[in-house]
Short mmCIF file of C-alpha atoms in Angstrom, two decimals:
data_model
loop_
_atom_site.label_atom_id
_atom_site.label_comp_id
_atom_site.label_asym_id
_atom_site.label_seq_id
_atom_site.Cartn_x
_atom_site.Cartn_y
_atom_site.Cartn_z
CA MET A 1 125.13 116.44 100.40
CA ASP A 2 122.97 117.14 97.31
CA ARG A 3 120.83 114.09 97.97
CA MET A 4 120.23 115.07 101.59
CA ALA A 5 119.31 118.57 100.50
CA GLU A 6 116.83 117.19 97.96
CA ILE A 7 115.06 115.15 100.62
CA GLU A 8 115.00 118.14 102.96
CA LYS A 9 113.57 120.35 100.20
CA SER A 10 110.85 117.79 99.47
CA SER A 11 109.29 118.65 102.83
CA ALA A 12 109.99 122.35 102.93
CA SER A 13 106.54 123.28 101.66
CA LYS A 14 104.61 120.98 104.01
CA GLY A 15 102.35 122.35 106.69
CA ALA A 16 101.56 120.94 110.10
CA ASP A 17 99.09 118.53 108.52
CA GLY A 18 101.84 116.91 106.49
CA GLN A 19 100.29 117.97 103.17
CA SER A 20 101.97 119.84 100.37
CA HIS A 21 100.63 123.37 100.16
CA ALA A 22 102.51 124.31 97.01
CA PRO A 23 100.29 124.39 93.92
CA GLU A 24 100.55 121.29 91.78
CA ARG A 25 102.39 121.87 88.53
CA PRO A 26 103.72 119.53 85.86
CA THR A 27 107.44 118.94 85.55
CA ALA A 28 107.32 120.22 81.95
CA LEU A 29 104.82 121.52 79.42
CA GLY A 30 102.81 119.55 76.88
CA LEU A 31 103.28 115.85 76.23
CA LYS A 32 106.60 115.82 78.06
CA GLY A 33 104.90 117.14 81.17
CA ILE A 34 102.31 114.38 80.97
CA TYR A 35 104.96 111.74 80.35
CA TYR A 36 107.09 112.89 83.29
CA HIS A 37 104.12 113.21 85.63
CA PRO A 38 104.26 110.84 88.64
CA VAL A 39 100.77 109.50 87.85
CA THR A 40 101.91 108.51 84.36
CA GLN A 41 105.04 106.79 85.64
CA VAL A 42 103.19 104.94 88.39
CA SER A 43 100.57 103.89 85.82
CA MET A 44 103.34 102.50 83.60
CA LEU A 45 104.71 100.66 86.60
CA GLY A 46 101.23 99.23 87.17
CA VAL A 47 101.17 97.95 83.58
CA VAL A 48 104.55 96.29 84.13
CA CYS A 49 103.16 94.41 87.11
CA PHE A 50 99.89 93.82 85.24
CA THR A 51 101.79 91.80 82.66
CA CYS A 52 104.92 90.57 84.45
CA SER A 53 104.21 90.18 88.13
CA GLY A 54 101.20 89.43 90.26
CA GLU A 55 99.64 86.46 91.93
CA HIS A 56 101.06 83.07 91.13
CA THR A 57 98.38 80.52 91.52
CA ARG A 58 96.88 77.24 92.01
CA ASN A 59 97.91 73.85 93.18
CA ALA A 60 96.65 70.66 91.60
CA HIS A 61 93.32 70.45 93.44
CA SER A 62 92.54 74.02 94.43
CA LEU A 63 92.84 77.60 93.44
CA TYR A 64 95.30 79.74 95.29
CA SER A 65 97.87 82.39 94.63
CA TYR A 66 100.77 82.63 96.99
CA HIS A 67 102.60 85.69 95.95
CA HIS A 68 102.88 88.59 93.60
CA PHE A 69 103.32 86.83 90.31
CA CYS A 70 101.34 88.32 87.49
CA ARG A 71 97.60 88.77 87.56
CA LEU A 72 97.61 87.61 83.96
CA VAL A 73 99.97 84.81 84.94
CA GLN A 74 97.28 84.01 87.48
CA CYS A 75 94.96 83.07 84.64
CA PHE A 76 97.79 81.17 82.92
CA GLU A 77 98.53 79.17 86.06
CA TRP A 78 94.88 78.45 86.68
CA ILE A 79 94.41 77.10 83.16
CA ARG A 80 97.68 75.18 83.13
CA ARG A 81 97.21 73.44 86.45
CA ARG A 82 93.70 72.28 85.66
CA ARG A 83 94.45 71.13 82.15
CA THR A 84 97.92 69.60 82.20
CA SER A 85 99.59 66.74 84.03
CA HIS A 86 102.77 68.52 85.20
CA SER A 87 101.67 68.78 88.84
CA THR A 88 104.87 67.27 90.27
CA THR A 89 107.06 69.53 88.16
CA SER A 90 104.94 72.51 89.20
CA ALA A 91 105.23 71.63 92.88
CA ASN A 92 109.02 71.38 92.63
CA ALA A 93 109.18 74.63 90.67
CA ASN A 94 107.09 76.38 93.33
CA ALA A 95 109.34 75.10 96.10
CA ALA A 96 112.41 76.47 94.31
CA LEU A 97 110.58 79.69 93.48
CA TYR A 98 109.50 80.60 97.00
CA ALA A 99 112.79 79.63 98.60
CA MET A 100 114.70 81.91 96.26
CA PHE A 101 112.06 84.62 96.50
CA ALA A 102 112.27 84.92 100.28
CA PHE A 103 116.08 85.04 100.11
CA SER A 104 116.49 87.44 97.20
CA ALA A 105 113.83 89.89 98.40
CA PHE A 106 115.65 90.40 101.70
CA PHE A 107 118.65 91.85 99.85
CA ALA A 108 116.73 93.25 96.87
CA GLY A 109 116.67 96.80 98.28
CA THR A 110 120.46 96.80 98.40
CA ILE A 111 120.65 95.64 94.78
CA ASN A 112 118.10 98.27 93.74
CA ASN A 113 120.10 101.05 95.38
CA LYS A 114 123.30 99.87 93.70
CA LEU A 115 121.96 99.28 90.18
CA GLY A 116 119.16 101.83 90.07
CA SER A 117 115.41 101.20 89.97
CA ARG A 118 114.95 101.02 86.19
CA LEU A 119 117.66 98.40 85.69
CA THR A 120 116.44 96.47 88.75
CA LEU A 121 112.90 96.59 87.39
CA LEU A 122 114.10 95.30 84.02
CA LEU A 123 116.04 92.45 85.60
CA GLY A 124 113.02 91.66 87.76
CA CYS A 125 110.81 91.22 84.69
CA THR A 126 113.09 88.75 82.91
CA GLY A 127 112.25 85.82 85.17
CA TYR A 128 108.55 85.94 84.25
CA SER A 129 109.21 85.59 80.52
CA LEU A 130 111.61 82.73 81.18
CA TYR A 131 109.05 81.04 83.42
CA MET A 132 106.38 81.29 80.72
CA GLY A 133 108.79 79.98 78.14
CA SER A 134 109.65 77.00 80.32
CA TYR A 135 106.05 75.78 80.30
CA LEU A 136 105.88 76.22 76.55
CA ALA A 137 109.02 74.09 76.34
CA VAL A 138 107.64 71.34 78.60
CA ASN A 139 104.41 71.34 76.61
CA ILE A 140 106.45 70.59 73.48
CA HIS A 141 109.09 68.40 75.16
CA PRO A 142 107.59 66.66 78.24
CA SER A 143 111.05 65.65 79.45
CA ALA A 144 112.05 69.32 80.00
CA GLY A 145 110.80 69.38 83.59
CA GLY A 146 114.22 70.37 84.90
CA PHE A 147 114.01 73.57 82.85
CA VAL A 148 110.74 74.49 84.59
CA ILE A 149 112.27 73.98 88.04
CA ALA A 150 115.32 76.08 87.13
CA ALA A 151 113.05 78.78 85.68
CA GLY A 152 111.06 78.79 88.91
CA ALA A 153 114.22 79.40 90.94
CA ILE A 154 115.28 82.22 88.62
CA LEU A 155 111.80 83.72 88.82
CA GLY A 156 112.08 83.73 92.61
CA ILE A 157 115.25 85.81 92.37
CA SER A 158 113.91 88.21 89.75
CA ALA A 159 110.57 88.70 91.54
CA GLY A 160 112.37 89.94 94.64
CA LEU A 161 114.15 92.52 92.52
CA LEU A 162 111.00 93.67 90.76
CA TRP A 163 109.06 94.25 93.95
CA ALA A 164 111.86 96.13 95.68
CA ALA A 165 112.08 98.51 92.72
CA GLN A 166 108.30 98.79 92.53
CA GLY A 167 107.95 99.73 96.20
CA SER A 168 110.75 102.27 96.00
CA LEU A 169 109.21 104.07 93.01
CA ILE A 170 105.52 104.17 93.98
CA LEU A 171 106.38 105.47 97.46
CA ALA A 172 109.02 108.01 96.38
CA TYR A 173 107.28 109.65 93.40
CA PRO A 174 104.21 111.11 95.16
CA THR A 175 104.22 113.93 97.67
CA GLU A 176 103.30 113.03 101.25
CA GLY A 177 99.70 114.00 100.57
CA GLN A 178 99.41 111.87 97.41
CA LYS A 179 100.82 108.51 98.46
CA GLY A 180 97.47 106.86 99.06
CA ARG A 181 96.23 108.06 95.69
CA LEU A 182 99.20 106.79 93.70
CA ILE A 183 99.35 103.49 95.59
CA SER A 184 95.66 102.93 94.82
CA ILE A 185 96.22 103.82 91.13
CA PHE A 186 99.00 101.25 90.97
CA PHE A 187 96.93 98.51 92.60
CA ALA A 188 93.88 99.33 90.48
CA ILE A 189 95.89 98.80 87.28
CA PHE A 190 97.71 95.83 88.77
CA ASN A 191 94.45 94.13 89.73
CA LEU A 192 92.99 94.70 86.26
CA GLY A 193 95.17 91.74 85.32
CA GLY A 194 93.14 89.67 87.75
CA VAL A 195 89.89 90.94 86.22
CA VAL A 196 91.09 90.07 82.71
CA GLY A 197 92.37 86.67 83.79
CA ALA A 198 89.18 85.88 85.69
CA SER A 199 87.06 86.98 82.72
CA VAL A 200 89.00 84.67 80.40
CA SER A 201 88.72 81.71 82.77
CA LEU A 202 85.00 82.42 83.31
CA GLY A 203 84.39 82.29 79.57
CA GLN A 204 86.48 79.16 79.15
CA ASN A 205 84.87 77.27 82.00
CA PHE A 206 81.33 77.97 80.87
CA HIS A 207 81.90 76.89 77.28
CA SER A 208 85.01 74.72 77.05
CA THR A 209 85.24 70.97 77.65
CA SER A 210 88.84 70.62 76.52
CA ASN A 211 91.30 69.05 78.90
CA SER A 212 94.50 70.37 77.37
CA VAL A 213 96.28 73.65 76.71
CA GLY A 214 97.58 74.36 73.24
CA ASN A 215 100.89 76.01 72.51
CA GLY A 216 99.01 79.13 71.42
CA THR A 217 97.89 79.76 75.01
CA TYR A 218 101.47 79.63 76.29
CA ILE A 219 102.70 81.83 73.45
CA CYS A 220 100.00 84.40 74.22
CA PHE A 221 101.07 84.71 77.84
CA LEU A 222 104.75 84.73 76.85
CA VAL A 223 104.13 87.69 74.54
CA LEU A 224 102.33 89.55 77.32
CA THR A 225 105.28 89.12 79.69
CA LEU A 226 107.67 90.28 76.96
CA ILE A 227 105.59 93.45 76.58
CA GLY A 228 105.97 94.01 80.31
CA LEU A 229 109.69 93.41 79.99
CA ALA A 230 109.98 96.27 77.47
CA ILE A 231 108.10 98.90 79.49
CA PRO A 232 110.89 99.68 82.02
CA LEU A 233 113.04 100.75 79.07
CA LEU A 234 110.45 103.44 78.30
CA MET A 235 110.08 104.78 81.83
CA VAL A 236 111.68 108.04 82.95
CA ASP A 237 115.00 107.87 84.76
CA PRO A 238 114.11 108.34 88.47
CA GLN A 239 116.93 110.90 88.75
CA LYS A 240 114.97 113.16 86.39
CA MET A 241 111.64 112.85 88.18
CA ILE A 242 110.10 115.89 89.86
CA ARG A 243 107.06 115.65 92.12
CA THR A 244 103.95 117.71 91.51
CA ASP A 245 104.99 120.22 94.18
CA GLY A 246 108.24 120.92 92.31
CA THR A 247 110.56 118.90 94.57
CA LYS A 248 113.04 116.51 93.02
CA VAL A 249 113.02 112.81 93.80
CA ALA A 250 116.30 112.00 95.55
CA ALA A 251 118.08 109.25 93.64
CA PRO A 252 120.22 106.58 95.38
CA ARG A 253 123.96 107.31 95.14
CA HIS A 254 125.02 103.83 93.96
CA LEU A 255 127.64 103.34 96.65
CA SER A 256 129.89 100.30 96.91
CA TRP A 257 128.28 96.91 97.54
CA LYS A 258 129.74 96.90 101.04
CA ILE A 259 128.22 100.27 101.94
CA GLU A 260 124.89 99.38 100.32
CA LEU A 261 124.69 96.18 102.38
CA TYR A 262 125.60 98.21 105.45
CA GLY A 263 122.73 100.54 104.49
CA LEU A 264 120.28 97.69 105.08
CA TRP A 265 121.64 97.33 108.61
CA VAL A 266 121.46 101.11 109.12
CA THR A 267 117.82 101.07 108.00
CA LEU A 268 116.93 98.44 110.61
CA ARG A 269 119.09 99.96 113.36
CA THR A 270 117.84 103.53 112.99
CA ASP A 271 114.20 102.63 112.34
CA PRO A 272 113.67 99.52 114.49
CA MET A 273 109.91 100.03 114.76
CA ILE A 274 109.60 98.62 111.24
CA VAL A 275 109.86 95.25 112.99
CA LEU A 276 106.40 95.84 114.47
CA LEU A 277 105.04 95.77 110.92
CA PHE A 278 106.51 92.34 110.19
CA PRO A 279 103.34 90.47 111.32
CA MET A 280 101.30 92.67 108.95
CA PHE A 281 103.77 91.82 106.20
CA LEU A 282 103.43 88.12 107.00
CA ALA A 283 99.63 88.28 107.11
CA SER A 284 99.38 90.06 103.76
CA ASN A 285 100.03 86.82 101.88
CA TRP A 286 98.69 84.45 104.52
CA PHE A 287 94.99 85.24 104.42
CA PRO A 288 94.40 84.53 100.68
CA THR A 289 95.02 80.80 101.27
CA TRP A 290 91.76 80.33 103.11
CA GLN A 291 89.94 82.65 100.73
CA TYR A 292 91.17 80.95 97.55
CA ASN A 293 91.78 77.33 98.50
CA ASP A 294 89.70 76.58 101.54
CA TYR A 295 86.62 78.64 100.69
CA ASN A 296 86.34 79.38 96.98
CA GLY A 297 88.19 76.27 95.86
CA ALA A 298 86.55 73.98 98.41
CA ILE A 299 82.81 74.54 98.23
CA PHE A 300 82.07 75.95 94.74
CA ASN A 301 82.00 74.26 91.35
CA ILE A 302 84.10 75.51 88.45
CA GLN A 303 81.51 77.98 87.12
CA ALA A 304 80.88 79.51 90.55
CA ARG A 305 84.61 79.73 91.29
CA SER A 306 85.21 81.55 88.03
CA LEU A 307 82.46 84.08 88.72
CA ASN A 308 83.69 84.51 92.28
CA ASN A 309 87.19 85.27 91.01
CA LEU A 310 85.85 87.94 88.68
CA VAL A 311 83.95 89.85 91.37
CA TYR A 312 86.84 89.35 93.81
CA TRP A 313 89.30 91.23 91.58
CA ILE A 314 86.76 93.95 90.82
CA ALA A 315 86.35 94.35 94.58
CA GLN A 316 90.13 94.57 94.93
CA ILE A 317 90.18 97.56 92.58
CA ALA A 318 87.35 99.23 94.52
CA GLY A 319 88.99 98.49 97.87
CA SER A 320 92.33 100.05 96.93
CA ILE A 321 90.62 103.21 95.67
CA MET A 322 88.40 103.50 98.76
CA ILE A 323 91.18 103.15 101.33
CA GLY A 324 93.58 105.26 99.25
CA THR A 325 91.06 108.10 99.25
CA LEU A 326 90.76 107.93 103.04
CA LEU A 327 94.53 107.80 103.58
CA ASP A 328 95.00 110.95 101.46
CA HIS A 329 92.06 112.94 102.82
CA LYS A 330 93.20 116.56 102.72
CA ASN A 331 91.19 117.73 105.72
CA ILE A 332 92.60 115.14 108.13
CA ARG A 333 96.11 115.17 109.59
CA ARG A 334 98.33 112.29 108.56
CA ARG A 335 98.46 110.71 112.03
CA ALA A 336 94.66 110.76 112.20
CA ARG A 337 94.48 109.20 108.74
CA ALA A 338 96.85 106.44 109.86
CA PHE A 339 94.62 105.54 112.80
CA SER A 340 91.48 105.85 110.66
CA GLY A 341 92.92 103.33 108.22
CA TRP A 342 93.82 101.05 111.13
CA VAL A 343 90.24 101.17 112.44
CA VAL A 344 88.83 100.41 108.98
CA LEU A 345 91.12 97.38 108.64
CA LEU A 346 90.23 96.08 112.10
CA GLY A 347 86.54 96.44 111.34
CA MET A 348 86.89 94.68 107.98
CA VAL A 349 88.89 91.82 109.54
CA PHE A 350 86.13 91.12 112.05
CA ILE A 351 83.30 91.56 109.54
CA VAL A 352 84.87 89.14 107.04
CA HIS A 353 85.94 86.53 109.57
CA THR A 354 82.85 86.60 111.78
CA TRP A 355 80.80 86.17 108.62
CA GLY A 356 83.16 83.50 107.29
CA TYR A 357 83.18 81.60 110.58
CA PHE A 358 79.50 80.70 110.24
CA TYR A 359 80.14 79.27 106.77
CA GLN A 360 83.35 77.50 107.78
CA ARG A 361 81.54 75.64 110.58
CA GLN A 362 79.39 73.94 107.94
CA TYR A 363 82.11 71.94 106.15
CA THR A 364 85.47 70.19 106.59
CA ARG A 365 87.99 68.60 104.27
CA GLU A 366 86.38 65.22 104.94
CA SER A 367 82.83 66.40 104.25
CA ILE A 368 83.64 67.76 100.78
CA PRO A 369 86.17 65.53 98.98
CA PRO A 370 87.49 66.72 95.60
CA ASP A 371 84.91 64.66 93.69
CA ALA A 372 81.96 65.91 95.76
CA GLN A 373 79.07 67.86 94.27
CA LYS A 374 79.94 71.56 94.74
CA MET A 375 77.76 74.64 95.07
CA ASP A 376 76.53 76.19 91.83
CA ILE A 377 75.58 79.80 91.15
CA HIS A 378 71.90 78.80 91.09
CA ASP A 379 71.95 77.01 94.44
CA PRO A 380 70.29 78.48 97.56
CA GLY A 381 72.80 80.29 99.74
CA TYR A 382 75.12 81.24 96.89
CA VAL A 383 74.29 84.96 96.99
CA GLY A 384 75.40 85.38 100.60
CA ARG A 385 78.60 83.46 99.96
CA ILE A 386 79.60 85.47 96.90
CA TRP A 387 79.05 88.65 98.91
CA LEU A 388 81.44 87.33 101.53
CA TYR A 389 83.99 86.78 98.76
CA ILE A 390 83.49 90.35 97.58
CA PHE A 391 84.28 91.56 101.10
CA CYS A 392 87.36 89.31 101.09
CA GLY A 393 88.53 91.17 97.99
CA LEU A 394 87.90 94.53 99.61
CA LEU A 395 89.86 93.50 102.70
CA GLY A 396 92.80 92.19 100.67
CA ALA A 397 93.20 95.41 98.69
CA MET A 398 92.74 97.63 101.74
CA TRP A 399 95.36 95.67 103.67
CA GLN A 400 97.98 95.82 100.91
CA THR A 401 97.37 99.51 100.17
CA THR A 402 97.53 100.48 103.84
CA VAL A 403 100.77 98.59 104.44
CA PHE A 404 102.41 100.39 101.53
CA TRP A 405 101.05 103.73 102.74
CA ILE A 406 102.44 103.17 106.24
CA MET A 407 105.89 102.44 104.81
CA GLY A 408 105.58 105.58 102.71
CA ALA A 409 104.67 107.58 105.83
CA MET A 410 107.96 106.49 107.40
CA SER A 411 110.21 107.83 104.65
CA ASN A 412 110.45 109.81 101.42
CA ASP A 413 113.91 108.41 100.57
CA PRO A 414 113.83 105.93 97.63
CA ALA A 415 116.88 104.10 99.02
CA LYS A 416 115.25 103.48 102.38
CA LEU A 417 111.91 102.64 100.78
CA ALA A 418 113.64 100.03 98.60
CA HIS A 419 114.90 98.32 101.77
CA PHE A 420 111.42 98.47 103.31
CA SER A 421 109.87 96.98 100.16
CA GLY A 422 112.46 94.22 100.06
CA LEU A 423 111.77 93.28 103.68
CA TYR A 424 108.03 93.39 103.03
CA THR A 425 108.31 91.09 100.02
CA SER A 426 110.70 88.69 101.74
CA ILE A 427 108.45 88.24 104.77
CA GLN A 428 105.39 87.96 102.54
CA SER A 429 107.04 85.19 100.60
CA ALA A 430 108.04 83.33 103.76
CA GLY A 431 104.46 83.54 105.02
CA ALA A 432 103.12 82.35 101.68
CA ALA A 433 105.45 79.36 101.72
CA GLY A 434 104.44 78.49 105.28
CA VAL A 435 100.70 78.60 104.73
CA TRP A 436 101.08 76.83 101.37
CA ARG A 437 102.79 73.99 103.21
CA ALA A 438 100.10 73.93 105.90
CA ASP A 439 97.41 73.65 103.26
CA ALA A 440 99.38 71.05 101.31
CA VAL A 441 99.57 68.71 104.33
CA LYS A 442 95.78 69.01 104.65
CA LEU A 443 95.59 71.03 107.85
CA PRO A 444 91.89 71.29 108.79
CA TYR A 445 90.10 74.17 107.10
CA MET A 446 89.07 75.59 110.46
CA ASN A 447 92.70 75.65 111.63
CA VAL A 448 93.76 77.60 108.56
CA PHE A 449 90.82 79.95 109.00
CA LEU A 450 91.52 80.63 112.68
CA SER A 451 95.26 81.09 112.07
CA THR A 452 94.37 83.67 109.41
CA TRP A 453 92.01 85.56 111.70
CA ILE A 454 94.46 85.53 114.62
CA LEU A 455 97.40 86.64 112.49
CA LEU A 456 95.47 89.54 110.97
CA VAL A 457 94.35 90.79 114.38
CA ALA A 458 97.83 90.30 115.87
CA GLY A 459 99.36 92.21 112.96
CA LEU A 460 97.08 95.18 113.58
CA LEU A 461 97.59 95.15 117.36
CA LEU A 462 101.38 95.15 116.97
CA ALA A 463 101.19 97.87 114.33
CA PHE A 464 99.24 100.19 116.64
CA PRO A 465 102.18 101.27 118.86
CA MET A 466 104.28 101.66 115.72
CA LEU A 467 101.69 104.07 114.28
CA TYR A 468 101.46 105.92 117.60
CA PHE A 469 105.18 106.44 118.13
CA ARG A 470 106.57 106.47 114.59
CA VAL A 471 104.09 107.97 112.11
CA LYS A 472 104.21 111.77 112.16
CA ASN A 473 102.28 114.45 110.36
CA HIS A 474 105.41 115.09 108.36
CA THR A 475 108.60 113.13 107.60
CA GLY A 476 111.69 115.22 108.32
CA ILE A 477 115.33 114.78 107.39
CA MET A 478 116.13 113.31 110.81
CA ASP A 479 113.88 110.38 109.90
CA GLU A 480 116.09 109.69 106.88
CA ALA A 481 119.23 108.01 108.21
CA LEU A 482 120.32 106.75 104.78
CA ALA A 483 120.07 110.27 103.36
CA ARG A 484 122.44 111.43 106.13
CA MET A 485 124.87 108.58 105.53
CA ASP A 486 128.05 109.58 103.72
CA ASP A 487 130.00 107.52 101.19
CA THR A 488 131.93 105.74 103.93
CA GLY A 489 128.82 104.61 105.82
CA ASN A 490 128.91 107.23 108.60
CA VAL A 491 125.55 108.78 109.48
CA ARG A 492 125.67 112.53 110.01
CA SER A 493 124.46 113.75 113.39
CA GLN A 494 121.84 116.40 114.15
CA LYS A 495 124.57 119.01 114.50
CA LEU A 496 125.99 118.27 111.06
CA ASN A 497 122.50 118.14 109.62
CA ASP A 498 121.81 121.67 110.82
CA ALA A 499 124.54 122.85 108.48
CA PHE A 500 122.39 121.66 105.57
CA SER A 501 119.07 122.97 106.82
CA GLY A 502 119.32 126.07 104.70
CA PHE A 503 119.53 124.20 101.39
#
């Protein structure tokens, strides 16, 4: 009853445009008010994912990240894969990782709602430190490959937990008119890890001729993940969080495991249009394969790839801020903002892929073998190609930010948002595994490129009716089935809900 009333109150001050018209005010005065502010907490969450989660990268011959495993880990993986001989162990570890990731993420929202977001976040961070430690171990003891594979499987489980908790918090803490802003703040901080990692690799690849990684490198990255592991302990308990309009964030009730699992079914049954977003979820980790492996990794030499990576992650930060600003525009109704974001994404998809098509026609896997002379930053034609890569970064950030914003427009309930985030991450991981396999078996570059283009367009076309019928200018209590579900799993009807409308 109290939880349902909290969610109802969170929208009591909204106008027809879906914005909060109450004046913003901190939850407390002084340093405590700053510490408890949603922006501060989302920024701390961004630092967690800066150090402990992000994009896990690179196979033996190319440069790709398949899922959200740390931006700093991205640099670690890039260095490790190019400078060590554990490619078979890495491939087996990745297989175990993605299989467990797709499975665990599907149920991660249920676990988050049972254990609470802070504990789930903490458990989600542990796998990254273990994974780093496993490569330190195999660097010291080459026969410890089994440890790396086991660590990869554990990381797959923990990553699903981390991203369910992350999605629940960044979508529940802001008011309806601030979700784009806070999502973009999170992704800006998160992608700073990519900027740092790319800067390090750029410096190394311009000046280093070493072909090995010392233990100090592994220890450095291990320490960074341990720092990320400690941050959830310092974050505010979500049950004590108050939004800037004075409404309290409704905390999950920690029901029995049976009821929490049933809650996942209730989420899908009462909000079936989420299924129309599944192709967008799948595409969100499909398109980087062509960008990273089949474009950047295929035609550029090591110096050019490193510079490309740096500007790519800077563009990601800019893209998330740009689309977040549009999605939170105060003078536009929420439904109009949803369609505006859709139009921007569709335009960017066609700009990037029409542009990319003319470059992709010029090379194949056979025409540029791994030992071929690659394009350098001083070569003719490089400027146009790096600009395409910048637009790829913009598109990637805009896509991710918009998907999160759409999920946030469907609900203000952290429990429901945790389920959405878990589904999003699970489908992402499955898509990443599929395209990783396609690239591994040497599917023609053009086939990967066209599949990417088609999937992105299909994802947007299927999302359009979902936006039209499901996204409203304001999310009401009748959109929150989990909030109306009692401790036995029964969902209160409209008539029963009216009894609470005065709270």
